[in-house]
């Protein structure tokens, strides 16, 4: 299951910022290097854990998954991948075109 991460803070994409991992309040894992299918979106809880808020691939997931807390966004992605009998692998763009212009 190839993915790319997008880090957001207060509704803004901070993925390119050096502090994105620690300051993000939401993280999305998108399918592939430039895909538009959200594999999972997680939000940081007040205690610093992560909860799943949405996914475009919810088929087969129990409703209780939205109540679970995960230590990291990658743990949540791993849970989703495991339920689909797949393994998450970070996607790599090989086309050399900036993301907003690549298909």
PDB file of N, CA and C in Angstrom:
ATOM      1  N   UNK A   1       0.844  -1.168   0.000  1.00  0.00           N
ATOM      2  CA  UNK A   1       0.000   0.000   0.000  1.00  0.00           C
ATOM      3  C   UNK A   1       0.897   1.241   0.000  1.00  0.00           C
ATOM      4  N   UNK A   2       1.211   1.795  -1.159  1.00  0.00           N
ATOM      5  CA  UNK A   2       2.063   2.983  -1.217  1.00  0.00           C
ATOM      6  C   UNK A   2       1.293   4.214  -0.715  1.00  0.00           C
ATOM      7  N   UNK A   3       1.973   5.073   0.025  1.00  0.00           N
ATOM      8  CA  UNK A   3       1.336   6.250   0.611  1.00  0.00           C
ATOM      9  C   UNK A   3       2.303   7.437   0.628  1.00  0.00           C
ATOM     10  N   UNK A   4       1.744   8.614   0.791  1.00  0.00           N
ATOM     11  CA  UNK A   4       2.519   9.813   1.101  1.00  0.00           C
ATOM     12  C   UNK A   4       1.777  10.535   2.215  1.00  0.00           C
ATOM     13  N   UNK A   5       2.521  11.178   3.101  1.00  0.00           N
ATOM     14  CA  UNK A   5       1.924  11.862   4.241  1.00  0.00           C
ATOM     15  C   UNK A   5       1.776  13.349   3.969  1.00  0.00           C
ATOM     16  N   UNK A   6       0.704  13.909   4.486  1.00  0.00           N
ATOM     17  CA  UNK A   6       0.467  15.353   4.450  1.00  0.00           C
ATOM     18  C   UNK A   6       0.207  15.793   5.885  1.00  0.00           C
ATOM     19  N   UNK A   7       0.997  16.759   6.365  1.00  0.00           N
ATOM     20  CA  UNK A   7       0.879  17.274   7.721  1.00  0.00           C
ATOM     21  C   UNK A   7       0.153  18.617   7.685  1.00  0.00           C
ATOM     22  N   UNK A   8      -0.849  18.794   8.553  1.00  0.00           N
ATOM     23  CA  UNK A   8      -1.629  20.034   8.576  1.00  0.00           C
ATOM     24  C   UNK A   8      -1.697  20.600   9.987  1.00  0.00           C
ATOM     25  N   UNK A   9      -1.781  21.915  10.046  1.00  0.00           N
ATOM     26  CA  UNK A   9      -1.930  22.631  11.324  1.00  0.00           C
ATOM     27  C   UNK A   9      -2.945  23.737  11.093  1.00  0.00           C
ATOM     28  N   UNK A  10      -4.006  23.768  11.878  1.00  0.00           N
ATOM     29  CA  UNK A  10      -5.056  24.779  11.768  1.00  0.00           C
ATOM     30  C   UNK A  10      -5.583  24.907  10.344  1.00  0.00           C
ATOM     31  N   UNK A  11      -5.690  23.797   9.640  1.00  0.00           N
ATOM     32  CA  UNK A  11      -6.236  23.791   8.293  1.00  0.00           C
ATOM     33  C   UNK A  11      -5.251  24.124   7.182  1.00  0.00           C
ATOM     34  N   UNK A  12      -3.985  24.366   7.534  1.00  0.00           N
ATOM     35  CA  UNK A  12      -2.964  24.690   6.525  1.00  0.00           C
ATOM     36  C   UNK A  12      -1.985  23.539   6.353  1.00  0.00           C
ATOM     37  N   UNK A  13      -1.564  23.318   5.134  1.00  0.00           N
ATOM     38  CA  UNK A  13      -0.580  22.286   4.827  1.00  0.00           C
ATOM     39  C   UNK A  13       0.802  22.772   5.270  1.00  0.00           C
ATOM     40  N   UNK A  14       1.406  22.058   6.211  1.00  0.00           N
ATOM     41  CA  UNK A  14       2.743  22.423   6.710  1.00  0.00           C
ATOM     42  C   UNK A  14       3.764  21.336   6.392  1.00  0.00           C
ATOM     43  N   UNK A  15       3.453  20.493   5.426  1.00  0.00           N
ATOM     44  CA  UNK A  15       4.303  19.353   5.102  1.00  0.00           C
ATOM     45  C   UNK A  15       5.738  19.751   4.807  1.00  0.00           C
ATOM     46  N   UNK A  16       5.947  20.877   4.161  1.00  0.00           N
ATOM     47  CA  UNK A  16       7.297  21.306   3.781  1.00  0.00           C
ATOM     48  C   UNK A  16       8.046  22.027   4.904  1.00  0.00           C
ATOM     49  N   UNK A  17       7.401  22.201   6.059  1.00  0.00           N
ATOM     50  CA  UNK A  17       8.039  22.905   7.172  1.00  0.00           C
ATOM     51  C   UNK A  17       8.878  21.933   8.002  1.00  0.00           C
ATOM     52  N   UNK A  18      10.001  22.398   8.553  1.00  0.00           N
ATOM     53  CA  UNK A  18      10.869  21.500   9.320  1.00  0.00           C
ATOM     54  C   UNK A  18      10.232  20.970  10.606  1.00  0.00           C
ATOM     55  N   UNK A  19       9.227  21.627  11.119  1.00  0.00           N
ATOM     56  CA  UNK A  19       8.578  21.240  12.367  1.00  0.00           C
ATOM     57  C   UNK A  19       7.263  20.496  12.133  1.00  0.00           C
ATOM     58  N   UNK A  20       6.989  20.090  10.908  1.00  0.00           N
ATOM     59  CA  UNK A  20       5.678  19.530  10.559  1.00  0.00           C
ATOM     60  C   UNK A  20       5.292  18.317  11.402  1.00  0.00           C
ATOM     61  N   UNK A  21       6.233  17.457  11.701  1.00  0.00           N
ATOM     62  CA  UNK A  21       5.909  16.220  12.426  1.00  0.00           C
ATOM     63  C   UNK A  21       5.453  16.523  13.851  1.00  0.00           C
ATOM     64  N   UNK A  22       6.092  17.480  14.495  1.00  0.00           N
ATOM     65  CA  UNK A  22       5.747  17.770  15.891  1.00  0.00           C
ATOM     66  C   UNK A  22       4.580  18.745  16.031  1.00  0.00           C
ATOM     67  N   UNK A  23       4.374  19.621  15.050  1.00  0.00           N
ATOM     68  CA  UNK A  23       3.337  20.649  15.176  1.00  0.00           C
ATOM     69  C   UNK A  23       2.008  20.299  14.522  1.00  0.00           C
ATOM     70  N   UNK A  24       1.961  19.266  13.740  1.00  0.00           N
ATOM     71  CA  UNK A  24       0.721  18.932  13.016  1.00  0.00           C
ATOM     72  C   UNK A  24      -0.394  18.567  13.990  1.00  0.00           C
ATOM     73  N   UNK A  25      -1.597  19.038  13.673  1.00  0.00           N
ATOM     74  CA  UNK A  25      -2.755  18.605  14.452  1.00  0.00           C
ATOM     75  C   UNK A  25      -3.599  17.595  13.667  1.00  0.00           C
ATOM     76  N   UNK A  26      -3.325  17.494  12.355  1.00  0.00           N
ATOM     77  CA  UNK A  26      -3.935  16.455  11.516  1.00  0.00           C
ATOM     78  C   UNK A  26      -2.890  15.937  10.547  1.00  0.00           C
ATOM     79  N   UNK A  27      -2.986  14.663  10.254  1.00  0.00           N
ATOM     80  CA  UNK A  27      -2.093  14.038   9.275  1.00  0.00           C
ATOM     81  C   UNK A  27      -2.955  13.179   8.362  1.00  0.00           C
ATOM     82  N   UNK A  28      -2.704  13.313   7.068  1.00  0.00           N
ATOM     83  CA  UNK A  28      -3.404  12.484   6.079  1.00  0.00           C
ATOM     84  C   UNK A  28      -2.398  11.607   5.363  1.00  0.00           C
ATOM     85  N   UNK A  29      -2.782  10.373   5.124  1.00  0.00           N
ATOM     86  CA  UNK A  29      -1.992   9.469   4.284  1.00  0.00           C
ATOM     87  C   UNK A  29      -2.769   9.309   2.988  1.00  0.00           C
ATOM     88  N   UNK A  30      -2.137   9.728   1.885  1.00  0.00           N
ATOM     89  CA  UNK A  30      -2.751   9.652   0.563  1.00  0.00           C
ATOM     90  C   UNK A  30      -2.193   8.455  -0.193  1.00  0.00           C
ATOM     91  N   UNK A  31      -3.010   7.885  -1.044  1.00  0.00           N
ATOM     92  CA  UNK A  31      -2.602   6.735  -1.837  1.00  0.00           C
ATOM     93  C   UNK A  31      -1.586   7.159  -2.893  1.00  0.00           C
ATOM     94  N   UNK A  32      -0.458   6.465  -2.949  1.00  0.00           N
ATOM     95  CA  UNK A  32       0.548   6.723  -3.968  1.00  0.00           C
ATOM     96  C   UNK A  32       1.269   8.046  -3.778  1.00  0.00           C
ATOM     97  N   UNK A  33       2.137   8.372  -4.722  1.00  0.00           N
ATOM     98  CA  UNK A  33       2.941   9.592  -4.634  1.00  0.00           C
ATOM     99  C   UNK A  33       2.108  10.840  -4.882  1.00  0.00           C
ATOM    100  N   UNK A  34       1.080  10.735  -5.725  1.00  0.00           N
ATOM    101  CA  UNK A  34       0.264  11.902  -6.049  1.00  0.00           C
ATOM    102  C   UNK A  34      -1.219  11.568  -6.079  1.00  0.00           C
ATOM    103  N   UNK A  35      -1.605  10.485  -5.422  1.00  0.00           N
ATOM    104  CA  UNK A  35      -2.998  10.050  -5.457  1.00  0.00           C
ATOM    105  C   UNK A  35      -3.934  10.983  -4.716  1.00  0.00           C
ATOM    106  N   UNK A  36      -5.222  10.870  -5.027  1.00  0.00           N
ATOM    107  CA  UNK A  36      -6.210  11.700  -4.366  1.00  0.00           C
ATOM    108  C   UNK A  36      -7.181  10.888  -3.512  1.00  0.00           C
ATOM    109  N   UNK A  37      -6.822   9.655  -3.184  1.00  0.00           N
ATOM    110  CA  UNK A  37      -7.615   8.826  -2.290  1.00  0.00           C
ATOM    111  C   UNK A  37      -6.977   8.895  -0.909  1.00  0.00           C
ATOM    112  N   UNK A  38      -7.769   9.348   0.055  1.00  0.00           N
ATOM    113  CA  UNK A  38      -7.270   9.457   1.429  1.00  0.00           C
ATOM    114  C   UNK A  38      -7.352   8.084   2.100  1.00  0.00           C
ATOM    115  N   UNK A  39      -6.195   7.496   2.340  1.00  0.00           N
ATOM    116  CA  UNK A  39      -6.168   6.187   3.004  1.00  0.00           C
ATOM    117  C   UNK A  39      -6.618   6.318   4.446  1.00  0.00           C
ATOM    118  N   UNK A  40      -6.160   7.380   5.118  1.00  0.00           N
ATOM    119  CA  UNK A  40      -6.581   7.638   6.493  1.00  0.00           C
ATOM    120  C   UNK A  40      -6.220   9.076   6.854  1.00  0.00           C
ATOM    121  N   UNK A  41      -7.086   9.693   7.642  1.00  0.00           N
ATOM    122  CA  UNK A  41      -6.794  10.993   8.233  1.00  0.00           C
ATOM    123  C   UNK A  41      -6.890  10.816   9.739  1.00  0.00           C
ATOM    124  N   UNK A  42      -5.892  11.311  10.447  1.00  0.00           N
ATOM    125  CA  UNK A  42      -5.893  11.220  11.901  1.00  0.00           C
ATOM    126  C   UNK A  42      -5.749  12.614  12.498  1.00  0.00           C
ATOM    127  N   UNK A  43      -6.318  12.787  13.686  1.00  0.00           N
ATOM    128  CA  UNK A  43      -6.227  14.053  14.409  1.00  0.00           C
ATOM    129  C   UNK A  43      -5.553  13.797  15.752  1.00  0.00           C
ATOM    130  N   UNK A  44      -4.746  14.765  16.173  1.00  0.00           N
ATOM    131  CA  UNK A  44      -4.061  14.655  17.464  1.00  0.00           C
ATOM    132  C   UNK A  44      -5.071  14.914  18.586  1.00  0.00           C
ATOM    133  N   UNK A  45      -5.041  14.061  19.587  1.00  0.00           N
ATOM    134  CA  UNK A  45      -5.915  14.230  20.753  1.00  0.00           C
ATOM    135  C   UNK A  45      -5.208  15.127  21.776  1.00  0.00           C
ATOM    136  N   UNK A  46      -5.942  15.624  22.763  1.00  0.00           N
ATOM    137  CA  UNK A  46      -5.307  16.464  23.783  1.00  0.00           C
ATOM    138  C   UNK A  46      -4.150  15.775  24.528  1.00  0.00           C
ATOM    139  N   UNK A  47      -4.165  14.467  24.577  1.00  0.00           N
ATOM    140  CA  UNK A  47      -3.089  13.723  25.255  1.00  0.00           C
ATOM    141  C   UNK A  47      -1.954  13.335  24.319  1.00  0.00           C
ATOM    142  N   UNK A  48      -1.992  13.830  23.083  1.00  0.00           N
ATOM    143  CA  UNK A  48      -0.900  13.578  22.151  1.00  0.00           C
ATOM    144  C   UNK A  48      -0.985  12.274  21.387  1.00  0.00           C
ATOM    145  N   UNK A  49      -2.096  11.572  21.524  1.00  0.00           N
ATOM    146  CA  UNK A  49      -2.293  10.358  20.738  1.00  0.00           C
ATOM    147  C   UNK A  49      -3.044  10.739  19.467  1.00  0.00           C
ATOM    148  N   UNK A  50      -3.308   9.779  18.616  1.00  0.00           N
ATOM    149  CA  UNK A  50      -3.939  10.049  17.327  1.00  0.00           C
ATOM    150  C   UNK A  50      -5.180   9.204  17.164  1.00  0.00           C
ATOM    151  N   UNK A  51      -6.246   9.814  16.642  1.00  0.00           N
ATOM    152  CA  UNK A  51      -7.489   9.065  16.381  1.00  0.00           C
ATOM    153  C   UNK A  51      -7.878   9.235  14.921  1.00  0.00           C
ATOM    154  N   UNK A  52      -8.413   8.187  14.350  1.00  0.00           N
ATOM    155  CA  UNK A  52      -8.847   8.216  12.960  1.00  0.00           C
ATOM    156  C   UNK A  52     -10.103   9.072  12.854  1.00  0.00           C
ATOM    157  N   UNK A  53     -10.085  10.033  11.921  1.00  0.00           N
ATOM    158  CA  UNK A  53     -11.248  10.883  11.709  1.00  0.00           C
ATOM    159  C   UNK A  53     -11.979  10.539  10.412  1.00  0.00           C
ATOM    160  N   UNK A  54     -11.248  10.061   9.424  1.00  0.00           N
ATOM    161  CA  UNK A  54     -11.895   9.683   8.165  1.00  0.00           C
ATOM    162  C   UNK A  54     -10.979   8.789   7.346  1.00  0.00           C
ATOM    163  N   UNK A  55     -11.578   8.093   6.418  1.00  0.00           N
ATOM    164  CA  UNK A  55     -10.851   7.279   5.448  1.00  0.00           C
ATOM    165  C   UNK A  55     -11.736   7.076   4.231  1.00  0.00           C
ATOM    166  N   UNK A  56     -11.142   7.073   3.062  1.00  0.00           N
ATOM    167  CA  UNK A  56     -11.898   6.808   1.836  1.00  0.00           C
ATOM    168  C   UNK A  56     -12.027   5.313   1.552  1.00  0.00           C
ATOM    169  N   UNK A  57     -11.398   4.502   2.385  1.00  0.00           N
ATOM    170  CA  UNK A  57     -11.425   3.052   2.166  1.00  0.00           C
ATOM    171  C   UNK A  57     -11.996   2.352   3.399  1.00  0.00           C
ATOM    172  N   UNK A  58     -13.133   2.829   3.891  1.00  0.00           N
ATOM    173  CA  UNK A  58     -13.704   2.361   5.152  1.00  0.00           C
ATOM    174  C   UNK A  58     -14.354   0.979   5.083  1.00  0.00           C
ATOM    175  N   UNK A  59     -14.570   0.459   3.883  1.00  0.00           N
ATOM    176  CA  UNK A  59     -15.234  -0.840   3.758  1.00  0.00           C
ATOM    177  C   UNK A  59     -14.473  -1.899   4.551  1.00  0.00           C
ATOM    178  N   UNK A  60     -15.189  -2.597   5.388  1.00  0.00           N
ATOM    179  CA  UNK A  60     -14.588  -3.675   6.174  1.00  0.00           C
ATOM    180  C   UNK A  60     -14.010  -3.227   7.505  1.00  0.00           C
ATOM    181  N   UNK A  61     -14.047  -1.934   7.793  1.00  0.00           N
ATOM    182  CA  UNK A  61     -13.537  -1.451   9.075  1.00  0.00           C
ATOM    183  C   UNK A  61     -14.663  -1.401  10.098  1.00  0.00           C
ATOM    184  N   UNK A  62     -14.420  -1.859  11.319  1.00  0.00           N
ATOM    185  CA  UNK A  62     -15.461  -1.744  12.349  1.00  0.00           C
ATOM    186  C   UNK A  62     -15.642  -0.282  12.754  1.00  0.00           C
ATOM    187  N   UNK A  63     -16.833   0.101  13.126  1.00  0.00           N
ATOM    188  CA  UNK A  63     -17.108   1.476  13.529  1.00  0.00           C
ATOM    189  C   UNK A  63     -16.281   1.862  14.757  1.00  0.00           C
ATOM    190  N   UNK A  64     -15.898   0.864  15.546  1.00  0.00           N
ATOM    191  CA  UNK A  64     -15.111   1.129  16.759  1.00  0.00           C
ATOM    192  C   UNK A  64     -13.711   1.659  16.455  1.00  0.00           C
ATOM    193  N   UNK A  65     -13.267   1.559  15.201  1.00  0.00           N
ATOM    194  CA  UNK A  65     -11.933   2.044  14.848  1.00  0.00           C
ATOM    195  C   UNK A  65     -11.837   3.550  15.094  1.00  0.00           C
ATOM    196  N   UNK A  66     -12.956   4.254  14.998  1.00  0.00           N
ATOM    197  CA  UNK A  66     -12.941   5.702  15.209  1.00  0.00           C
ATOM    198  C   UNK A  66     -12.792   6.074  16.683  1.00  0.00           C
ATOM    199  N   UNK A  67     -12.958   5.099  17.572  1.00  0.00           N
ATOM    200  CA  UNK A  67     -12.771   5.331  19.008  1.00  0.00           C
ATOM    201  C   UNK A  67     -11.368   4.957  19.476  1.00  0.00           C
ATOM    202  N   UNK A  68     -10.622   4.253  18.647  1.00  0.00           N
ATOM    203  CA  UNK A  68      -9.262   3.832  19.019  1.00  0.00           C
ATOM    204  C   UNK A  68      -8.310   5.007  19.016  1.00  0.00           C
ATOM    205  N   UNK A  69      -7.264   4.901  19.825  1.00  0.00           N
ATOM    206  CA  UNK A  69      -6.190   5.893  19.850  1.00  0.00           C
ATOM    207  C   UNK A  69      -4.902   5.193  19.461  1.00  0.00           C
ATOM    208  N   UNK A  70      -4.097   5.864  18.666  1.00  0.00           N
ATOM    209  CA  UNK A  70      -2.854   5.292  18.165  1.00  0.00           C
ATOM    210  C   UNK A  70      -1.682   6.155  18.610  1.00  0.00           C
ATOM    211  N   UNK A  71      -0.511   5.537  18.834  1.00  0.00           N
ATOM    212  CA  UNK A  71       0.670   6.305  19.246  1.00  0.00           C
ATOM    213  C   UNK A  71       1.179   7.267  18.175  1.00  0.00           C
ATOM    214  N   UNK A  72       0.927   6.951  16.898  1.00  0.00           N
ATOM    215  CA  UNK A  72       1.430   7.804  15.818  1.00  0.00           C
ATOM    216  C   UNK A  72       0.516   7.657  14.598  1.00  0.00           C
ATOM    217  N   UNK A  73       0.600   8.616  13.668  1.00  0.00           N
ATOM    218  CA  UNK A  73      -0.170   8.476  12.431  1.00  0.00           C
ATOM    219  C   UNK A  73       0.191   7.210  11.649  1.00  0.00           C
ATOM    220  N   UNK A  74       1.468   6.833  11.675  1.00  0.00           N
ATOM    221  CA  UNK A  74       1.870   5.621  10.949  1.00  0.00           C
ATOM    222  C   UNK A  74       1.291   4.364  11.588  1.00  0.00           C
ATOM    223  N   UNK A  75       1.077   4.378  12.898  1.00  0.00           N
ATOM    224  CA  UNK A  75       0.426   3.234  13.536  1.00  0.00           C
ATOM    225  C   UNK A  75      -1.021   3.104  13.067  1.00  0.00           C
ATOM    226  N   UNK A  76      -1.706   4.234  12.901  1.00  0.00           N
ATOM    227  CA  UNK A  76      -3.076   4.203  12.382  1.00  0.00           C
ATOM    228  C   UNK A  76      -3.094   3.695  10.945  1.00  0.00           C
ATOM    229  N   UNK A  77      -2.162   4.179  10.128  1.00  0.00           N
ATOM    230  CA  UNK A  77      -2.058   3.701   8.746  1.00  0.00           C
ATOM    231  C   UNK A  77      -1.743   2.213   8.728  1.00  0.00           C
ATOM    232  N   UNK A  78      -0.861   1.762   9.589  1.00  0.00           N
ATOM    233  CA  UNK A  78      -0.531   0.343   9.680  1.00  0.00           C
ATOM    234  C   UNK A  78      -1.746  -0.501  10.032  1.00  0.00           C
ATOM    235  N   UNK A  79      -2.593   0.022  10.919  1.00  0.00           N
ATOM    236  CA  UNK A  79      -3.821  -0.684  11.289  1.00  0.00           C
ATOM    237  C   UNK A  79      -4.727  -0.844  10.063  1.00  0.00           C
ATOM    238  N   UNK A  80      -4.907   0.254   9.324  1.00  0.00           N
ATOM    239  CA  UNK A  80      -5.753   0.209   8.124  1.00  0.00           C
ATOM    240  C   UNK A  80      -5.168  -0.771   7.103  1.00  0.00           C
ATOM    241  N   UNK A  81      -3.868  -0.686   6.876  1.00  0.00           N
ATOM    242  CA  UNK A  81      -3.213  -1.575   5.909  1.00  0.00           C
ATOM    243  C   UNK A  81      -3.354  -3.032   6.333  1.00  0.00           C
ATOM    244  N   UNK A  82      -3.151  -3.300   7.615  1.00  0.00           N
ATOM    245  CA  UNK A  82      -3.257  -4.660   8.129  1.00  0.00           C
ATOM    246  C   UNK A  82      -4.667  -5.219   7.928  1.00  0.00           C
ATOM    247  N   UNK A  83      -5.679  -4.387   8.134  1.00  0.00           N
ATOM    248  CA  UNK A  83      -7.064  -4.832   7.920  1.00  0.00           C
ATOM    249  C   UNK A  83      -7.308  -5.174   6.454  1.00  0.00           C
ATOM    250  N   UNK A  84      -6.564  -4.535   5.553  1.00  0.00           N
ATOM    251  CA  UNK A  84      -6.698  -4.804   4.116  1.00  0.00           C
ATOM    252  C   UNK A  84      -5.686  -5.842   3.638  1.00  0.00           C
ATOM    253  N   UNK A  85      -4.959  -6.423   4.597  1.00  0.00           N
ATOM    254  CA  UNK A  85      -3.941  -7.440   4.308  1.00  0.00           C
ATOM    255  C   UNK A  85      -2.854  -6.893   3.378  1.00  0.00           C
ATOM    256  N   UNK A  86      -2.442  -5.665   3.660  1.00  0.00           N
ATOM    257  CA  UNK A  86      -1.384  -5.013   2.903  1.00  0.00           C
ATOM    258  C   UNK A  86      -0.356  -4.451   3.880  1.00  0.00           C
ATOM    259  N   UNK A  87       0.734  -3.954   3.312  1.00  0.00           N
ATOM    260  CA  UNK A  87       1.797  -3.353   4.120  1.00  0.00           C
ATOM    261  C   UNK A  87       2.030  -1.939   3.615  1.00  0.00           C
ATOM    262  N   UNK A  88       2.040  -0.936   4.513  1.00  0.00           N
ATOM    263  CA  UNK A  88       2.293   0.427   4.039  1.00  0.00           C
ATOM    264  C   UNK A  88       3.749   0.618   3.625  1.00  0.00           C
ATOM    265  N   UNK A  89       3.930   1.253   2.472  1.00  0.00           N
ATOM    266  CA  UNK A  89       5.260   1.539   1.931  1.00  0.00           C
ATOM    267  C   UNK A  89       5.230   2.987   1.443  1.00  0.00           C
ATOM    268  N   UNK A  90       6.197   3.778   1.876  1.00  0.00           N
ATOM    269  CA  UNK A  90       6.225   5.177   1.458  1.00  0.00           C
ATOM    270  C   UNK A  90       6.411   5.269  -0.062  1.00  0.00           C
ATOM    271  N   UNK A  91       5.517   6.007  -0.711  1.00  0.00           N
ATOM    272  CA  UNK A  91       5.556   6.157  -2.170  1.00  0.00           C
ATOM    273  C   UNK A  91       6.678   7.103  -2.563  1.00  0.00           C
ATOM    274  N   UNK A  92       7.202   6.860  -3.753  1.00  0.00           N
ATOM    275  CA  UNK A  92       8.277   7.688  -4.284  1.00  0.00           C
ATOM    276  C   UNK A  92       7.883   8.170  -5.667  1.00  0.00           C
ATOM    277  N   UNK A  93       7.925   9.486  -5.859  1.00  0.00           N
ATOM    278  CA  UNK A  93       7.639  10.046  -7.181  1.00  0.00           C
ATOM    279  C   UNK A  93       8.912   9.934  -8.014  1.00  0.00           C
ATOM    280  N   UNK A  94       8.781   9.341  -9.164  1.00  0.00           N
ATOM    281  CA  UNK A  94       9.948   9.171 -10.039  1.00  0.00           C
ATOM    282  C   UNK A  94       9.829   9.989 -11.315  1.00  0.00           C
ATOM    283  N   UNK A  95       8.774  10.778 -11.417  1.00  0.00           N
ATOM    284  CA  UNK A  95       8.570  11.519 -12.663  1.00  0.00           C
ATOM    285  C   UNK A  95       9.365  12.816 -12.695  1.00  0.00           C
ATOM    286  N   UNK A  96       9.722  13.354 -11.531  1.00  0.00           N
ATOM    287  CA  UNK A  96      10.506  14.581 -11.488  1.00  0.00           C
ATOM    288  C   UNK A  96       9.700  15.846 -11.673  1.00  0.00           C
ATOM    289  N   UNK A  97       8.392  15.725 -11.799  1.00  0.00           N
ATOM    290  CA  UNK A  97       7.525  16.887 -11.965  1.00  0.00           C
ATOM    291  C   UNK A  97       6.969  17.252 -10.589  1.00  0.00           C
ATOM    292  N   UNK A  98       6.894  18.559 -10.249  1.00  0.00           N
ATOM    293  CA  UNK A  98       6.311  18.943  -8.962  1.00  0.00           C
ATOM    294  C   UNK A  98       4.929  18.335  -8.768  1.00  0.00           C
ATOM    295  N   UNK A  99       4.601  18.008  -7.527  1.00  0.00           N
ATOM    296  CA  UNK A  99       3.384  17.270  -7.203  1.00  0.00           C
ATOM    297  C   UNK A  99       2.103  17.833  -7.778  1.00  0.00           C
ATOM    298  N   UNK A 100       1.941  19.159  -7.798  1.00  0.00           N
ATOM    299  CA  UNK A 100       0.688  19.706  -8.295  1.00  0.00           C
ATOM    300  C   UNK A 100       0.576  19.632  -9.813  1.00  0.00           C
ATOM    301  N   UNK A 101       1.668  19.290 -10.511  1.00  0.00           N
ATOM    302  CA  UNK A 101       1.640  19.190 -11.967  1.00  0.00           C
ATOM    303  C   UNK A 101       1.799  17.751 -12.447  1.00  0.00           C
ATOM    304  N   UNK A 102       2.030  16.847 -11.542  1.00  0.00           N
ATOM    305  CA  UNK A 102       2.248  15.441 -11.892  1.00  0.00           C
ATOM    306  C   UNK A 102       0.931  14.687 -11.867  1.00  0.00           C
ATOM    307  N   UNK A 103       0.790  13.749 -12.733  1.00  0.00           N
ATOM    308  CA  UNK A 103      -0.375  12.890 -12.671  1.00  0.00           C
ATOM    309  C   UNK A 103       0.097  11.526 -12.246  1.00  0.00           C
TER     310      UNK A 103
END
